[in-house]
Coordinates of C-alpha atoms in Angstrom, one line a residue:
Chain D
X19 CA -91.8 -92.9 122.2
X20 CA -89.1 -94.4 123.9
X21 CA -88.3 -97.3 126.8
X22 CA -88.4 -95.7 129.8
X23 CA -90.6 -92.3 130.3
X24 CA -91.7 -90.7 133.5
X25 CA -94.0 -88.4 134.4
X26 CA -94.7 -85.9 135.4
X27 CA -91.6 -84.1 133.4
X28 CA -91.7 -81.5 136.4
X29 CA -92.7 -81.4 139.8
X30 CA -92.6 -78.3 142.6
X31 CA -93.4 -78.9 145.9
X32 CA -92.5 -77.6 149.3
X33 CA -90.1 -78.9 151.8
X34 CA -91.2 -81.9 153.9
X35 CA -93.9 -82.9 151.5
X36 CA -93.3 -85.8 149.5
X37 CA -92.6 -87.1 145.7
X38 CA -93.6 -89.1 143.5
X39 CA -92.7 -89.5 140.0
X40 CA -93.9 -92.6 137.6
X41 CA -92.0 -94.5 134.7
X42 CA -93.6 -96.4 131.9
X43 CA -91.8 -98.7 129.9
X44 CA -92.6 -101.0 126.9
X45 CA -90.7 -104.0 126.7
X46 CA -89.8 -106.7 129.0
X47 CA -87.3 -106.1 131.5
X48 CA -84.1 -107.7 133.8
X49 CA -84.7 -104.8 136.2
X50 CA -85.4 -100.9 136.5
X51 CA -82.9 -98.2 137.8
X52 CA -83.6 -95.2 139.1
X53 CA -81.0 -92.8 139.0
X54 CA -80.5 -88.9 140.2
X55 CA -78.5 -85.7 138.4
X56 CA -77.9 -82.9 139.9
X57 CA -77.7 -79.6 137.2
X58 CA -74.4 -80.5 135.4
X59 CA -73.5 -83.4 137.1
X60 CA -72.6 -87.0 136.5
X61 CA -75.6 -89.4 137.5
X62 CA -75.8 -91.4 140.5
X63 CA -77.4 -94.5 141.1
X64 CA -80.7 -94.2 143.8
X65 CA -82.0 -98.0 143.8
X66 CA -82.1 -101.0 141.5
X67 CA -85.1 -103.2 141.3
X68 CA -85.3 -106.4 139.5
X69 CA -88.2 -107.8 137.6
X70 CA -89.5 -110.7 140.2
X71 CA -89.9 -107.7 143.2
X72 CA -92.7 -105.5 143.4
X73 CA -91.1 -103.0 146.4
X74 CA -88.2 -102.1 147.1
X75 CA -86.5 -99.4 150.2
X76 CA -84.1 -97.2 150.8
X77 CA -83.8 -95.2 153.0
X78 CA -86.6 -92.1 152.5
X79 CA -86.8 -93.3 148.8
X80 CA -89.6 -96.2 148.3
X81 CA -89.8 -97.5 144.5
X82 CA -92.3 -100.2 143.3
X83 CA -92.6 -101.7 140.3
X84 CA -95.8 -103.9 138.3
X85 CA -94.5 -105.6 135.8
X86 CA -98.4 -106.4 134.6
X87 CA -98.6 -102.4 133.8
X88 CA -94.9 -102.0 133.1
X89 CA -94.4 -98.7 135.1
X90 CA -92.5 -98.3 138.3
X91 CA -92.7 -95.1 140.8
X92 CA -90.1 -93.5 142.5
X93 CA -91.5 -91.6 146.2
X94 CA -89.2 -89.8 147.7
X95 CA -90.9 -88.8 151.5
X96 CA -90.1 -86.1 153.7
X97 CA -88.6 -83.9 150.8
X98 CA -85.9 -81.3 151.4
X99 CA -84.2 -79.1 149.4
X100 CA -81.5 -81.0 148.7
X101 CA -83.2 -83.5 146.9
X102 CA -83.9 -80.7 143.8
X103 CA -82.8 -82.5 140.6
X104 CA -83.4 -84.5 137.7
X105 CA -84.9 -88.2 138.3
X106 CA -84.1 -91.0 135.5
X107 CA -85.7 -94.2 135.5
X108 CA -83.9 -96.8 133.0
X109 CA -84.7 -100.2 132.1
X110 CA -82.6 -103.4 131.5
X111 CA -84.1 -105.1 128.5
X112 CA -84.7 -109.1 129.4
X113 CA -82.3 -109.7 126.3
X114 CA -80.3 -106.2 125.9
X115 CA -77.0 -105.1 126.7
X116 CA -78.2 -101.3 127.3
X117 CA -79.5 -99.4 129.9
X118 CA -82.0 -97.0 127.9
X119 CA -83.1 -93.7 129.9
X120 CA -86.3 -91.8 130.0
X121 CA -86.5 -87.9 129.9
X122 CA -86.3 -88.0 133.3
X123 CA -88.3 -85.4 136.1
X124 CA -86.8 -81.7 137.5
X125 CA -87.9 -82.3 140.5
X126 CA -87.6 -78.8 142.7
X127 CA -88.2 -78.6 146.5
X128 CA -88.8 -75.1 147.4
X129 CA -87.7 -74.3 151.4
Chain W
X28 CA -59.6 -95.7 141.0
X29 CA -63.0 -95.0 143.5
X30 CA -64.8 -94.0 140.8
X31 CA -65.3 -93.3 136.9
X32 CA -62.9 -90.9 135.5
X33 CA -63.3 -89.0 132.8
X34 CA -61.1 -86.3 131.0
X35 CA -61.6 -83.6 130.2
X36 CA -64.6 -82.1 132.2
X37 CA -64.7 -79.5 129.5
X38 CA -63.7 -78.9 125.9
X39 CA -64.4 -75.9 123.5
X40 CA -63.1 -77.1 120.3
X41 CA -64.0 -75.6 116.6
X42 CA -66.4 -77.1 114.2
X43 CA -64.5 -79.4 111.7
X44 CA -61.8 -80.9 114.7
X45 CA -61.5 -84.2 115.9
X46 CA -62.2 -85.0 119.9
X47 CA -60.9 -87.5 122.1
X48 CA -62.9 -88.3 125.3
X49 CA -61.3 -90.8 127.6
X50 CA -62.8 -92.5 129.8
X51 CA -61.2 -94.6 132.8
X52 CA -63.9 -97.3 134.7
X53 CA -63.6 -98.3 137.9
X54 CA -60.6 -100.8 138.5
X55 CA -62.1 -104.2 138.3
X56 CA -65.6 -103.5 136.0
X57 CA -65.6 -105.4 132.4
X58 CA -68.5 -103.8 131.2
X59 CA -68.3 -100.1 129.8
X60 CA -70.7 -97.2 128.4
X61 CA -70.5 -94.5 126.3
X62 CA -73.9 -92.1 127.0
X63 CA -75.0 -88.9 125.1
X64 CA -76.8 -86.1 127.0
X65 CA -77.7 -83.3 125.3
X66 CA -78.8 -79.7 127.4
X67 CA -82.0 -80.9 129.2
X68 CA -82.5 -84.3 127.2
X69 CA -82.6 -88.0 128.1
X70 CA -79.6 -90.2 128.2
X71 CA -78.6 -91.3 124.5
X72 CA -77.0 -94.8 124.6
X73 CA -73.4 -95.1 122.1
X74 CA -71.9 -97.8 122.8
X75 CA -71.2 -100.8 125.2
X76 CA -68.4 -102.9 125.7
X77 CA -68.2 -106.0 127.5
X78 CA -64.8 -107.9 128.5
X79 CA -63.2 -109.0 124.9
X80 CA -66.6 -109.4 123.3
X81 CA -67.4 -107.3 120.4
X82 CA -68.9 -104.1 121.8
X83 CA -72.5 -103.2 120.4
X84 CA -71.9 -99.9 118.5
X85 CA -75.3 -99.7 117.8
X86 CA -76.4 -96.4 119.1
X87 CA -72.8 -94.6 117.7
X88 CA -75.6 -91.6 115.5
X89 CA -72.4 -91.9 112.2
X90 CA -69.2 -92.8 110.9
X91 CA -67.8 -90.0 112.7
X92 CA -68.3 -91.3 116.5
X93 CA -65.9 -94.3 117.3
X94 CA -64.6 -96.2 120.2
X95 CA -62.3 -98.2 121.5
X96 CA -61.0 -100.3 125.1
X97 CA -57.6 -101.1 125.6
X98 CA -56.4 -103.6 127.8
X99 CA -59.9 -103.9 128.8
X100 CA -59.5 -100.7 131.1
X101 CA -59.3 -97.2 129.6
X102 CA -61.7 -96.3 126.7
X103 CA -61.6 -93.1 123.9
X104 CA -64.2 -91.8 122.2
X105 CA -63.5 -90.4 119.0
X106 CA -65.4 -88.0 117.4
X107 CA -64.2 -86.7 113.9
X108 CA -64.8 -83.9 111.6
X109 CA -66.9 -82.3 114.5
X110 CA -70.5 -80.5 114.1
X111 CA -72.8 -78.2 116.1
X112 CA -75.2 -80.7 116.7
X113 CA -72.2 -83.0 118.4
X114 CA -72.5 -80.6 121.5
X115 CA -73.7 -82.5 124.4
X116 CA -72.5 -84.0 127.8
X117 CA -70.5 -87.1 127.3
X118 CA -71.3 -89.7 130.0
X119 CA -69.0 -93.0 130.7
X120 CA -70.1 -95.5 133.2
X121 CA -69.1 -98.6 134.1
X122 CA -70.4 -102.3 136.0
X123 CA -69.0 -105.4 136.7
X124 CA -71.3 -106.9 134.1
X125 CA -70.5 -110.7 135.3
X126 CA -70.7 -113.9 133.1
X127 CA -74.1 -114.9 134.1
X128 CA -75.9 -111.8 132.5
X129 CA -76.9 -110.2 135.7
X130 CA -77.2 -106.7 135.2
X131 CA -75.6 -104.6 137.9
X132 CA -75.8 -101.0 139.3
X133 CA -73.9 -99.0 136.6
X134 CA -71.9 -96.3 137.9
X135 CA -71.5 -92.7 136.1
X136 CA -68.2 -90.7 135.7
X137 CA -69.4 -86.7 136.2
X138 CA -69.0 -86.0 131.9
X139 CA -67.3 -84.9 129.3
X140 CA -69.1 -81.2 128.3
X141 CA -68.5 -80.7 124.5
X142 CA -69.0 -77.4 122.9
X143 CA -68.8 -77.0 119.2
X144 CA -68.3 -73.9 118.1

């Protein structure tokens, strides 16, 4: 399996509820990104945290990251339906020169 | 430019063609990506370029993807001979990748859709 996987691979929930999606990862890392895509889009970058933090906000989006576990949520409160789309995490190896990309999460917010 | 240009959003082209996908990054950025997405996948990294460094073609899947930056600006990806299994979305991004190593926010141009028929 690859760098970088989050779970669950889908999500449904109902409008002012919120998310949360998880990444795992297996090597050591510079930071983790989460990033958004909307069907057929380009991505777009949500929050960057590096290794030596442990939380990180902005606004409704909170992301934390253990480095002792190697995994890293993403919650996303007070959903709306707007925020239906796919949700990459991707890591920044400690000695790469890549970002490498999970599967990612269709996340859907139903109104 | 304000942000990551690619061209062209879309191209139908037959199996056996040669493709050219250009990329521009945002003015000022040294580092550049080449990403493969194909329909409901994970990003697939291609290649990375980095100022005048050798760029790390490690992820390029054969001899028939290549790249190149000119003037450390605009990039092409050239795909040759093309095959079914080449369709995908074909992400650029760009960051300002700075001397220290600090990895910084990468920023995505909207893709290159490739359909081989």
């Amino acid at each position: 399996s690859q760098q970088g996987e989050e779970d669950p691979q889908a999500l449904s929930i109902q409008e002012g509820e919120n998310a949360t999606m998880n990444c795992s990862y297996k090597t050591s890392i510079n930071n983790l990104q989460w990033y958004r895509q909307n069907s057929g889009r380009g991505l777009v970058h949500l929050i960057l945290i590096r290794s030596n933090e442990r939380e990180k906000h902005s606004g409704r989006l909170r992301v934390t990251l253990d480095t002792s576990k190697k995994s890293s949520s993403l919650l996303i409160t007070a959903s709306r339906a707007a925020d239906t789309a796919s949700y990459f995490c991707a890591t920044w190896g400690a000695s790469g020169s890549r970002l490498t990309f999970g599967e990612g999460t269709q996340l859907t917010v139903n109104p | 430019g304000a942000g990551v240009s690619q061209s062209p959003s879309n191209k139908v082209t037959e199996k056996g063609k040669d493709v050219e996908l250009r990329c521009d990054p945002i003015s000022g950025h040294t580092a550049l990506y080449w990403y493969r997405q194909s329909l409901g996948q994970g990003l697939e990294f291609l290649i990375y370029f980095q100022g005048n460094s050798a760029p790390d073609k490690s992820g390029l899947p054969s001899d028939r993807f290549s790249a190149e930056r000119t003037g450390g600006s605009v990039s092409t990806l050239t795909i040759q001979r093309t095959q079914q299994e080449d369709s995908a979305v074909y992400l650029c991004a760009s960051s300002l990748g700075d001397s220290l190593g600090n990895r910084n926010t990468i920023y995505f141009g909207e893709g290159s859709w490739l359909t081989v028929v």
